[in-house]
Coordinates of C-alpha atoms and ligand atoms in Angstrom, one line a residue:
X1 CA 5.6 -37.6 -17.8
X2 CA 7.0 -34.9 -16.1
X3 CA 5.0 -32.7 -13.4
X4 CA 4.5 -29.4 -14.6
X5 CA 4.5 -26.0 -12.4
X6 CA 0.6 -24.7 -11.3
X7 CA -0.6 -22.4 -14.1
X8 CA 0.1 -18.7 -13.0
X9 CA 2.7 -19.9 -10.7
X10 CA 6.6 -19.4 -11.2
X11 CA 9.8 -20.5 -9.3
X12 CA 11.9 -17.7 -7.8
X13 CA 15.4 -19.0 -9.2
X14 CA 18.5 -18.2 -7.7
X15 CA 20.2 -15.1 -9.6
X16 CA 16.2 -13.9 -9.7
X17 CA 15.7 -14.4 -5.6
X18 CA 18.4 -11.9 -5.5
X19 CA 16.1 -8.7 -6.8
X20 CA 13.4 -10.2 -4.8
X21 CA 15.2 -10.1 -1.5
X22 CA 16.4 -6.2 -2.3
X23 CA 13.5 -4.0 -3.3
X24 CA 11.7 -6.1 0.0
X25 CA 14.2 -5.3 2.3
X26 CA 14.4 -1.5 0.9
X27 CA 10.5 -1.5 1.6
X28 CA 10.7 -3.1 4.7
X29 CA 13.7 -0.2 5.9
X30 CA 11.0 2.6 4.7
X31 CA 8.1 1.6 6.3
X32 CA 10.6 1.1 9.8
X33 CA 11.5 4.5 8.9
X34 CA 7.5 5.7 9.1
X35 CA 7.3 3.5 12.0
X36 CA 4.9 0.6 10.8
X37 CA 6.2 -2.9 12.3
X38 CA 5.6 -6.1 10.5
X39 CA 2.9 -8.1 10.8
X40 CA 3.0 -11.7 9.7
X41 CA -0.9 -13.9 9.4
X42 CA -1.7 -17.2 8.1
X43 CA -1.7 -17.9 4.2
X44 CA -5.0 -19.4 4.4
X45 CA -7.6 -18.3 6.9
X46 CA -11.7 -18.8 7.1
X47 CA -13.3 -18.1 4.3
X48 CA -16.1 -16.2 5.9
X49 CA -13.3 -13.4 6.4
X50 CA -13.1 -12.2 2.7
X51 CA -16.2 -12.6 1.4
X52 CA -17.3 -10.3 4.3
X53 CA -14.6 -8.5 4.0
X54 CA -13.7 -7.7 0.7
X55 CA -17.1 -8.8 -0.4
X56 CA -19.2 -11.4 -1.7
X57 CA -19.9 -9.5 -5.0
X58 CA -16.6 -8.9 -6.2
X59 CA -14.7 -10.6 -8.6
X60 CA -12.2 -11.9 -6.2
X61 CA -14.5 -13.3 -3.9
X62 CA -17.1 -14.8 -6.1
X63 CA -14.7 -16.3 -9.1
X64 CA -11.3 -15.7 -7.8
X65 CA -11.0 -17.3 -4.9
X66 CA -9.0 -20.7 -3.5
X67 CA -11.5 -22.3 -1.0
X68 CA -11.5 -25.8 0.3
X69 CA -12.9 -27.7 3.5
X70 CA -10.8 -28.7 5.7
X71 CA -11.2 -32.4 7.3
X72 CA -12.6 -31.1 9.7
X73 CA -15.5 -29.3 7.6
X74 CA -14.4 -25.8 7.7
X75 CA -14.5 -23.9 4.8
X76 CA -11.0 -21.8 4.2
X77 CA -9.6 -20.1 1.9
X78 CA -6.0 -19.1 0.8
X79 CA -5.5 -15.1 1.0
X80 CA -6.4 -13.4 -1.7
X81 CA -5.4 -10.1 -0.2
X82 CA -3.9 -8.9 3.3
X83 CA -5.9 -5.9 4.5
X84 CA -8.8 -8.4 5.9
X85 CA -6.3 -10.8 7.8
X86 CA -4.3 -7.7 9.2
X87 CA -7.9 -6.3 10.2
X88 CA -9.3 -9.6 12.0
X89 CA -5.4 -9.8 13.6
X90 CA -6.2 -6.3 14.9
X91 CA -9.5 -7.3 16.4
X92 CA -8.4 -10.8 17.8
X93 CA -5.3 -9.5 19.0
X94 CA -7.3 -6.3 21.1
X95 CA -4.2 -4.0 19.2
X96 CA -6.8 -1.4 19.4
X97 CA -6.4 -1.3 23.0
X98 CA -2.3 -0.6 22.6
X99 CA -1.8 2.4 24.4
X100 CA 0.5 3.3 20.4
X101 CA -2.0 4.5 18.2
X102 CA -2.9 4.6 15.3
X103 CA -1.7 1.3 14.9
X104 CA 1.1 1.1 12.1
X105 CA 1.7 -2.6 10.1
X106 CA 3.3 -3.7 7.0
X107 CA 3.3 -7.2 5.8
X108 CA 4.7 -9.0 3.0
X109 CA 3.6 -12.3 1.7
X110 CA 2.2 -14.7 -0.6
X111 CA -1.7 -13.6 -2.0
X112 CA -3.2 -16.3 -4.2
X113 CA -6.5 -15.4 -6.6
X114 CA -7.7 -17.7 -9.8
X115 CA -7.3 -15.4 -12.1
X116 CA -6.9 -15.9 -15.5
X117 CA -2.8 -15.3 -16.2
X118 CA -1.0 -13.2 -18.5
X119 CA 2.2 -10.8 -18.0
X120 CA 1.8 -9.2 -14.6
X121 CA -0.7 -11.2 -13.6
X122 CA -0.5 -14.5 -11.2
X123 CA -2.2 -17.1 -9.2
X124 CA 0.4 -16.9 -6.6
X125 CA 1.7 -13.4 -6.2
X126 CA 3.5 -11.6 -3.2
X127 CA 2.1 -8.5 -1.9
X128 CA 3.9 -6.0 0.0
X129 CA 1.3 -4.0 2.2
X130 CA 0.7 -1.9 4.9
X131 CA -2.2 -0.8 7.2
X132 CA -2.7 2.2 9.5
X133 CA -5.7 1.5 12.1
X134 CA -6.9 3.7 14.2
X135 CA -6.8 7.3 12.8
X136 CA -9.3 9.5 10.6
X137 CA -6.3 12.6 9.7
X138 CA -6.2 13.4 6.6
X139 CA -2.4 13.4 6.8
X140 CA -2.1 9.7 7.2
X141 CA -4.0 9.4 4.1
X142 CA -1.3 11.3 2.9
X143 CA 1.6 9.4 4.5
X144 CA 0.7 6.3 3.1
X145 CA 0.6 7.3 -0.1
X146 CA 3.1 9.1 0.0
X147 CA 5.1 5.7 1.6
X148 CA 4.2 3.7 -1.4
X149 CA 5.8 6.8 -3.6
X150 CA 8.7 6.5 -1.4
X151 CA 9.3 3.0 -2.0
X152 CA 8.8 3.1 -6.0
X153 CA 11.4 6.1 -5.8
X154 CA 13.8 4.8 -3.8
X155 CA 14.4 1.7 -5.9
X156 CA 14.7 4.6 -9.0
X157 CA 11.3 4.3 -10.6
X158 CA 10.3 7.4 -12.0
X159 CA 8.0 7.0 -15.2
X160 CA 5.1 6.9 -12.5
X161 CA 1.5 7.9 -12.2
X162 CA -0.6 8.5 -9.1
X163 CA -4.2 8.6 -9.1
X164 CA -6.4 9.3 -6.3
X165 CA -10.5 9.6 -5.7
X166 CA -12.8 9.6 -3.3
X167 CA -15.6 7.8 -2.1
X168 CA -16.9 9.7 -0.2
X169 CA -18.4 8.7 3.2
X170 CA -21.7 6.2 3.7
X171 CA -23.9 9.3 3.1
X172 CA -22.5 9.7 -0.2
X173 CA -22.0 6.7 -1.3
X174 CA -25.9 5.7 -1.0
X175 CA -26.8 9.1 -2.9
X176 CA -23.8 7.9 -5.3
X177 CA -25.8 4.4 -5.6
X178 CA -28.9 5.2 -5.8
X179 CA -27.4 7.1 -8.8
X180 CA -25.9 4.5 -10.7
X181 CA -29.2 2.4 -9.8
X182 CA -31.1 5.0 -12.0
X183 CA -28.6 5.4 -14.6
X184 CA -27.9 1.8 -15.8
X185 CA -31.2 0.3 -14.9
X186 CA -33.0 1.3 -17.9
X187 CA -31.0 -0.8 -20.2
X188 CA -29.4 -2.9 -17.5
X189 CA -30.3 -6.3 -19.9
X190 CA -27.6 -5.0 -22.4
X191 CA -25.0 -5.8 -19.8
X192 CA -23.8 -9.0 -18.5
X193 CA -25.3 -11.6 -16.3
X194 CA -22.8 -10.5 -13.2
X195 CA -23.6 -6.4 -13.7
X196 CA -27.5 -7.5 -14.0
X197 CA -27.1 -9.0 -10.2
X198 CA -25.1 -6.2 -9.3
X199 CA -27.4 -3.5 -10.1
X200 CA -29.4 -3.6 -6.7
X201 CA -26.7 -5.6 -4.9
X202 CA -23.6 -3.3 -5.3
X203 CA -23.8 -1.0 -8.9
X204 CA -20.8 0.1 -8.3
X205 CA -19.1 -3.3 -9.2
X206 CA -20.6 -2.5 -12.6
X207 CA -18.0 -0.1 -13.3
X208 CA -15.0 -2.2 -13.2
X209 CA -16.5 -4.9 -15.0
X210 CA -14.1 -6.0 -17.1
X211 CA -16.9 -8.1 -20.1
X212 CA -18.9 -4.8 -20.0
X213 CA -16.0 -2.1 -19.8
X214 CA -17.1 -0.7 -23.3
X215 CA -20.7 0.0 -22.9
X216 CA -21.8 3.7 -23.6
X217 CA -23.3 4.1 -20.3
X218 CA -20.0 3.6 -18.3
X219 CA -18.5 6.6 -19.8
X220 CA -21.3 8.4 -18.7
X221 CA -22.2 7.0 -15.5
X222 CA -22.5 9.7 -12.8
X223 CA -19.7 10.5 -10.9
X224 CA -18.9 10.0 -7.2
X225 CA -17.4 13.2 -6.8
X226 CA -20.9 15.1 -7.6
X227 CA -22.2 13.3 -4.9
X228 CA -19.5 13.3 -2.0
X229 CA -21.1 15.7 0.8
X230 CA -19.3 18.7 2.5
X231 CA -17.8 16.6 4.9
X232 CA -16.4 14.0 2.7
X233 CA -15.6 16.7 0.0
X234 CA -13.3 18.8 2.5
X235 CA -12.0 14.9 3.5
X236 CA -10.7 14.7 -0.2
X237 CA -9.5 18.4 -0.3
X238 CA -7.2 18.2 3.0
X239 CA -5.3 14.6 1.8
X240 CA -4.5 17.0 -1.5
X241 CA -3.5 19.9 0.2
X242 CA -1.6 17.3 2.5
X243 CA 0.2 15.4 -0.9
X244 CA 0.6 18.9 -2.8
X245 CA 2.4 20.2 0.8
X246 CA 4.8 17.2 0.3
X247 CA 5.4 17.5 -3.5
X248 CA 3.5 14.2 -4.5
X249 CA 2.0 14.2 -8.0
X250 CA -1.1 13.1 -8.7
X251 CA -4.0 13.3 -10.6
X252 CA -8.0 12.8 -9.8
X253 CA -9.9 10.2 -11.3
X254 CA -13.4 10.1 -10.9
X255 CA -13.7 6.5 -12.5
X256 CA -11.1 4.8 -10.1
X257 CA -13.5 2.4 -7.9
X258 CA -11.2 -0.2 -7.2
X259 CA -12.0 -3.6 -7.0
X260 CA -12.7 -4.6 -3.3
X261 CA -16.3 -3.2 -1.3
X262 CA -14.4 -2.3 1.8
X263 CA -13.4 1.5 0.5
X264 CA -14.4 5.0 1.3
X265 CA -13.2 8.2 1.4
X266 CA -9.8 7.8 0.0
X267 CA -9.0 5.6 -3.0
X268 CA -5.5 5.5 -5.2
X269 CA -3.5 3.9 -7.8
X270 CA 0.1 4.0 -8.6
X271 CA 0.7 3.1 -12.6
X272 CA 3.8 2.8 -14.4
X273 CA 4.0 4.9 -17.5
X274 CA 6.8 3.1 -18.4
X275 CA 6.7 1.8 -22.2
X276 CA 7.1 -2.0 -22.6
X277 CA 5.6 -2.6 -18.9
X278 CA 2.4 -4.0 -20.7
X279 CA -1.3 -4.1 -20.5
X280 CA -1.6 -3.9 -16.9
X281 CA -0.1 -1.1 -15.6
X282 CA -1.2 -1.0 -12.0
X283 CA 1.5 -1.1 -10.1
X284 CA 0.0 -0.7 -6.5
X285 CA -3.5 0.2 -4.8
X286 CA -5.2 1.1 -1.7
X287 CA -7.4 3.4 0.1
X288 CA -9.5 4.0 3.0
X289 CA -12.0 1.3 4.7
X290 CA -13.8 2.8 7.6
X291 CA -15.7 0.3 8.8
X292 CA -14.3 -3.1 8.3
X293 CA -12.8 -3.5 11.4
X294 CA -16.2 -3.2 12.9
X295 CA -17.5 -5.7 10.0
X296 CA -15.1 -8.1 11.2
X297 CA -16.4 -7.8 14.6
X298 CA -14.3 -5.0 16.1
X299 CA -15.1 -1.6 17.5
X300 CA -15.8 1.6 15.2
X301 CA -11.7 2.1 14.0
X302 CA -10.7 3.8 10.8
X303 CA -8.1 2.4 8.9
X304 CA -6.4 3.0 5.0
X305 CA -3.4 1.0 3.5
X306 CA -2.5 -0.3 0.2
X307 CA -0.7 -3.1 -1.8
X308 CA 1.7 -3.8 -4.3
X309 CA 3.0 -7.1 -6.0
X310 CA 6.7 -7.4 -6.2
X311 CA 5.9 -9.1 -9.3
X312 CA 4.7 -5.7 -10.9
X313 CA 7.3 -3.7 -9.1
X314 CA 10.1 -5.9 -10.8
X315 CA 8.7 -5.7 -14.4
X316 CA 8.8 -1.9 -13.7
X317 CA 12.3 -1.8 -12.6
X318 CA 12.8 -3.6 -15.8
X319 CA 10.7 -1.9 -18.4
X320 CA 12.3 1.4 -16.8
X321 CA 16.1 -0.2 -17.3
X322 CA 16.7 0.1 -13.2
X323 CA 19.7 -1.9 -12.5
X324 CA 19.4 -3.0 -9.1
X325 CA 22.6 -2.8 -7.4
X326 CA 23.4 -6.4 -6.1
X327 CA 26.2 -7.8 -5.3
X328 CA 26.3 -11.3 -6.0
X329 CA 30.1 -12.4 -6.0
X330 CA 31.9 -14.2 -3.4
X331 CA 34.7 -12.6 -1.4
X332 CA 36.9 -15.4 -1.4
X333 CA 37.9 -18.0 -3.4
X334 CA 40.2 -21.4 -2.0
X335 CA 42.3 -22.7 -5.0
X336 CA 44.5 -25.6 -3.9
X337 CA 46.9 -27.3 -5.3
X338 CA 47.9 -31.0 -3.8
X339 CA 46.5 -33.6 -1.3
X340 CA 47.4 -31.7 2.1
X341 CA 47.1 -27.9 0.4
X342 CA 43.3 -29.5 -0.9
X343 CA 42.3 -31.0 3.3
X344 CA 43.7 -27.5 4.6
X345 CA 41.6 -26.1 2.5
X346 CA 38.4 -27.3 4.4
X347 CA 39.4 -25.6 7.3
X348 CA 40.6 -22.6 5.8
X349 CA 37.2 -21.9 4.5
X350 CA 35.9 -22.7 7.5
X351 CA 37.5 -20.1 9.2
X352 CA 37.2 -17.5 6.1
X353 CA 33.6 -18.0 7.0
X354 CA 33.2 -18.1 10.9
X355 CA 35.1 -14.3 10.5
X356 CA 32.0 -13.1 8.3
X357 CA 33.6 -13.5 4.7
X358 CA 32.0 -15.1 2.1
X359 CA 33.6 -17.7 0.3
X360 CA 34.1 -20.7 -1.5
X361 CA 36.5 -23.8 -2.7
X362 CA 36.5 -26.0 -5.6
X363 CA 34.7 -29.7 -4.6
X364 CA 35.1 -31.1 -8.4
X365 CA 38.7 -31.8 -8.0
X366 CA 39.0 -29.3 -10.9
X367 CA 42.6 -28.8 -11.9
X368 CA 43.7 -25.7 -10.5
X369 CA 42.9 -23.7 -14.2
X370 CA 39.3 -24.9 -13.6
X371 CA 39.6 -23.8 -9.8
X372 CA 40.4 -20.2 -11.2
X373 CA 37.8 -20.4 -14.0
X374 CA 35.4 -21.5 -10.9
X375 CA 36.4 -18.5 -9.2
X376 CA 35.8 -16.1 -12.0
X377 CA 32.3 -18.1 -12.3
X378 CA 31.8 -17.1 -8.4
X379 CA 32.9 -13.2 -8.9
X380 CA 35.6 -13.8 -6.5
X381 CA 37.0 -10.7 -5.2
X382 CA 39.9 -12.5 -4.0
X383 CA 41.6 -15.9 -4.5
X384 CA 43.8 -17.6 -1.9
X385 CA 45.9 -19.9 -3.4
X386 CA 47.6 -22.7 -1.6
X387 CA 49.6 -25.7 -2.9
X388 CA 51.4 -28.4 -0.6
X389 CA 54.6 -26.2 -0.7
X390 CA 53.5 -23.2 0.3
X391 CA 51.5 -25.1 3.2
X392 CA 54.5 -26.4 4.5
X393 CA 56.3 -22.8 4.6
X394 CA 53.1 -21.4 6.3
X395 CA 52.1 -19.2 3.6
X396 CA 49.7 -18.6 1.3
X397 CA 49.4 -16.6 -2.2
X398 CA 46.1 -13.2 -2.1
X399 CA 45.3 -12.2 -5.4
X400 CA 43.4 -9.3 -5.7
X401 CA 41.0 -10.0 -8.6
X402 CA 39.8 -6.6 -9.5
X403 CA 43.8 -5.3 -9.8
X404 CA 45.3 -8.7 -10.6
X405 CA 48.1 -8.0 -7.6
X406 CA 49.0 -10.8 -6.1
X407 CA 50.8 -10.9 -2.4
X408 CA 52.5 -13.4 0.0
X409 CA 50.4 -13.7 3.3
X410 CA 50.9 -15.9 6.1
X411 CA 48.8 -18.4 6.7
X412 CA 47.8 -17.5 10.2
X413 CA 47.2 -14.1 8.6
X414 CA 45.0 -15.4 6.2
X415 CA 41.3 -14.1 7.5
X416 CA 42.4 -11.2 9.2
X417 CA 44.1 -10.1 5.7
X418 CA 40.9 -10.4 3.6
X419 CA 38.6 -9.1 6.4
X420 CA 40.6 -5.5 6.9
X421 CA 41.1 -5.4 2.7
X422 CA 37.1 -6.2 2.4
X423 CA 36.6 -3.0 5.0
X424 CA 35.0 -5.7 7.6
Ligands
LIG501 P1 -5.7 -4.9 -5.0 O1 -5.8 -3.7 -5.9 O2 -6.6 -6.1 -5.2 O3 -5.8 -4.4 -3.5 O4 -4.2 -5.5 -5.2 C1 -3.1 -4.6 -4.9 C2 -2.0 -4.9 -5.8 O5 -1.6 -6.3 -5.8 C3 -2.2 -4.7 -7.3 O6 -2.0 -3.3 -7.5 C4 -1.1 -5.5 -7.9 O7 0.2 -4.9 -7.7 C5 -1.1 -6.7 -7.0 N1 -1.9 -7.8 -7.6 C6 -3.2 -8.0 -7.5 N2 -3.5 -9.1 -8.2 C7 -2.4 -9.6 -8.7 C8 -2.1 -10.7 -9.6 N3 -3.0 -11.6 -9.9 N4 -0.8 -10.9 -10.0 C9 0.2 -10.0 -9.6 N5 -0.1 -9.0 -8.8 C10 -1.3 -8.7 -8.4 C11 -5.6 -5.2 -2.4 O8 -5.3 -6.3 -2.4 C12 -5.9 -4.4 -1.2 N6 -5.7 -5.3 0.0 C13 -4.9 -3.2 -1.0 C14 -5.1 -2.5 0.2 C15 -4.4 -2.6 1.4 N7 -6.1 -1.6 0.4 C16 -6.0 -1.1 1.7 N8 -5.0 -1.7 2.3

């Protein structure tokens, strides 16, 4: 029997790797332009890092998670997000102490969570992120939401949603808690066995459980925003005034908690609106986290960032029609005809390649009518064709496959030809 893919999993094919490799490296050119650097940490790290991190009462800690021992008895666990690795990098690595601050990263990478999987969402998944450590101004709230924006419009999303909240600082989130406390303990044994834990643990995990979603008292569970204090408030007010200043739409949403404990102050989503994306339409989150690089054993630093699947962002580009503008053919196709036109061939392409230009030959000892179909397979832009003959005269036949003009070239010419016609 054959061995089948991991559940939640997919390969990346060829043709597919393609889209994959474009919106990253448009990402990866923004975030240069807005001066974060890249960051690259371990897939798997110890497992003590996320449940203090992101939390040992949230879903992705306590049911999502991929941990094993290692042989030598630690317990680890394969990253189920970035922000905590990038945080305990920061700490380990004393960037705090780089003379650059705040301290700009973006990372891309493999995240892994048990979840169960449907359209949008995996058990391997890559995550595009970036952190910014070391400053409390509003305006790099603003900056990286406004980054994320950046990306999704640059690759020609547009059917897009922004939401933002606050959380408000520790002050308000205890008033906030003890809030929730009093609201939903009263009937807190009409909810679930994971919301009855969470009550005096962390209530607001109650709100974005997903078994319990429907229950009259979440509608009406008190808001965050009555509880944020002046400072917080005016927090919240200056990142607005900051987006509004540079034209980013958004909306408030009292209800968005997110799913991870390490937030406060600012919190956002990016949705598609897009019809056909499906059920799941986050595309991208993140916020502020205040206090976790001091959780993870740093000093007090401030830090926000968010996160975004390239799996989501391709099924937007998708359900939005985006055509992604790749070039996939080759710029030179070898068709040969005869046993010394085929051996020169080798070293033709060799050459055709050491200048820079991509190409190809036939190894299938097609006929040459299969070499050309071969070439029309590739997208050739060109096709140099050779035969034993024309070897011998030092030539060689260029045809132009977008015009169908074909021209006599010497041989020695060959590469220099195609390079100056391809603009290289
Ligand atoms: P998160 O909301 O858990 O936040 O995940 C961020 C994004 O990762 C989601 O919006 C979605 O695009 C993608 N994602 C999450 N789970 C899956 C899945 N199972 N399959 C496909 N895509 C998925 C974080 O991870 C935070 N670390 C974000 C952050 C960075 N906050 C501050 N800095």
């Amino acid at each position: 029997m054959s061995i089948q893919i991991p559940r939640g999993t997919q390969d990346i094919l060829p043709g597919e790797v393609e889209k994959w490799q474009y919106v990253e490296e448009v990402a990866k050119t923004l975030c240069y332009n807005y001066q974060y650097k890249e960051i690259r940490t371990p897939i798997f790290e110890a497992s003590e890092l996320f449940t203090r991190g992101v939390g040992d009462t949230t879903d992705i800690v306590q049911k999502e998670m991929y941990m094993f021992e290692d042989r030598g008895g630690r317990s680890l666990a394969l990253r189920p997000e970035g922000t905590a690795s990038v945080v305990r990098s920061f700490v380990g690595n004393k960037m705090f102490g780089h003379p650059n601050q705040p301290t700009k990263l973006f990372y891309s990478g493999p995240m892994f969570r048990y979840e169960r999987p449907q359209a949008g969402r995996y058990r391997q998944f890559v995550q595009f992120g970036v952190e910014a450590l070391g400053s409390e101004d509003p305006a790099i709230d603003a900056e990286v939401i406004s980054l994320a924006m950046g990306i999704y419009k640059k690759l020609g999303l547009t059917q897009l949603k922004l939401v933002i909240n606050s959380l408000g600082d520790a002050g308000s989130r205890n008033a906030h808690r003890e809030a929730l406390i009093n609201h939903f303990k009263p009937r807190i044994d009409e909810f679930c066995g994971d919301c009855q834990n969470r009550l005096e643990k962390n209530p607001l995990r109650i709100l974005d459980c997903k078994k319990d979603r429907d229950h009259e008292l979440m509608s009406t569970a008190p808001s965050i925003l009555d509880y944020l204090n002046d400072e917080s408030k005016q927090y919240f007010e200056k990142v607005q005034k900051h987006l509004s200043g540079m034209d980013v739409e958004f909306t408030v949403d009292p209800t968005l908690v997110r799913g991870l404990d390490y937030y406060n102050h600012t919190a956002f989503e990016i949705m598609s609106d897009a019809e056909g994306f499906g059920a799941i339409t986050t595309l991208c989150g993140g916020g502020r986290y205040n206090g976790l690089v001091e959780m993870i054993g740093g000093p007090e630093t401030p830090g926000i960032g968010f996160a975004f699947s390239i799996e989501r962002l391709l099924s937007a580009l998708e359900a939005e029609g985006v055509e992604l503008p790749i070039e996939q053919g080759v710029e030179c196709f070898i068709v040969s005809l005869g046993d010394d036109a085929k051996d020169y061939a080798v070293k033709l392409l060799h050459n055709l390649r050491a200048a820079g230009i991509s190409s190809e030959k036939d190894y299938l000892d097609r006929k040459v009518k299969g070499q050309f179909k071969a070439a029309d397979r590739y997208e050739a832009k060109y096709v140099a064709v050779i035969g034993d003959n024309e070897l011998q005269e030092n030539k060689i036949n260029l045809k132009d496959m977008a015009t169908g003009e074909q021209e006599e070239v010497s041989l020695d010419q060959l590469v220099d030809n195609v390079k100056s016609k391809l603009g290289k």
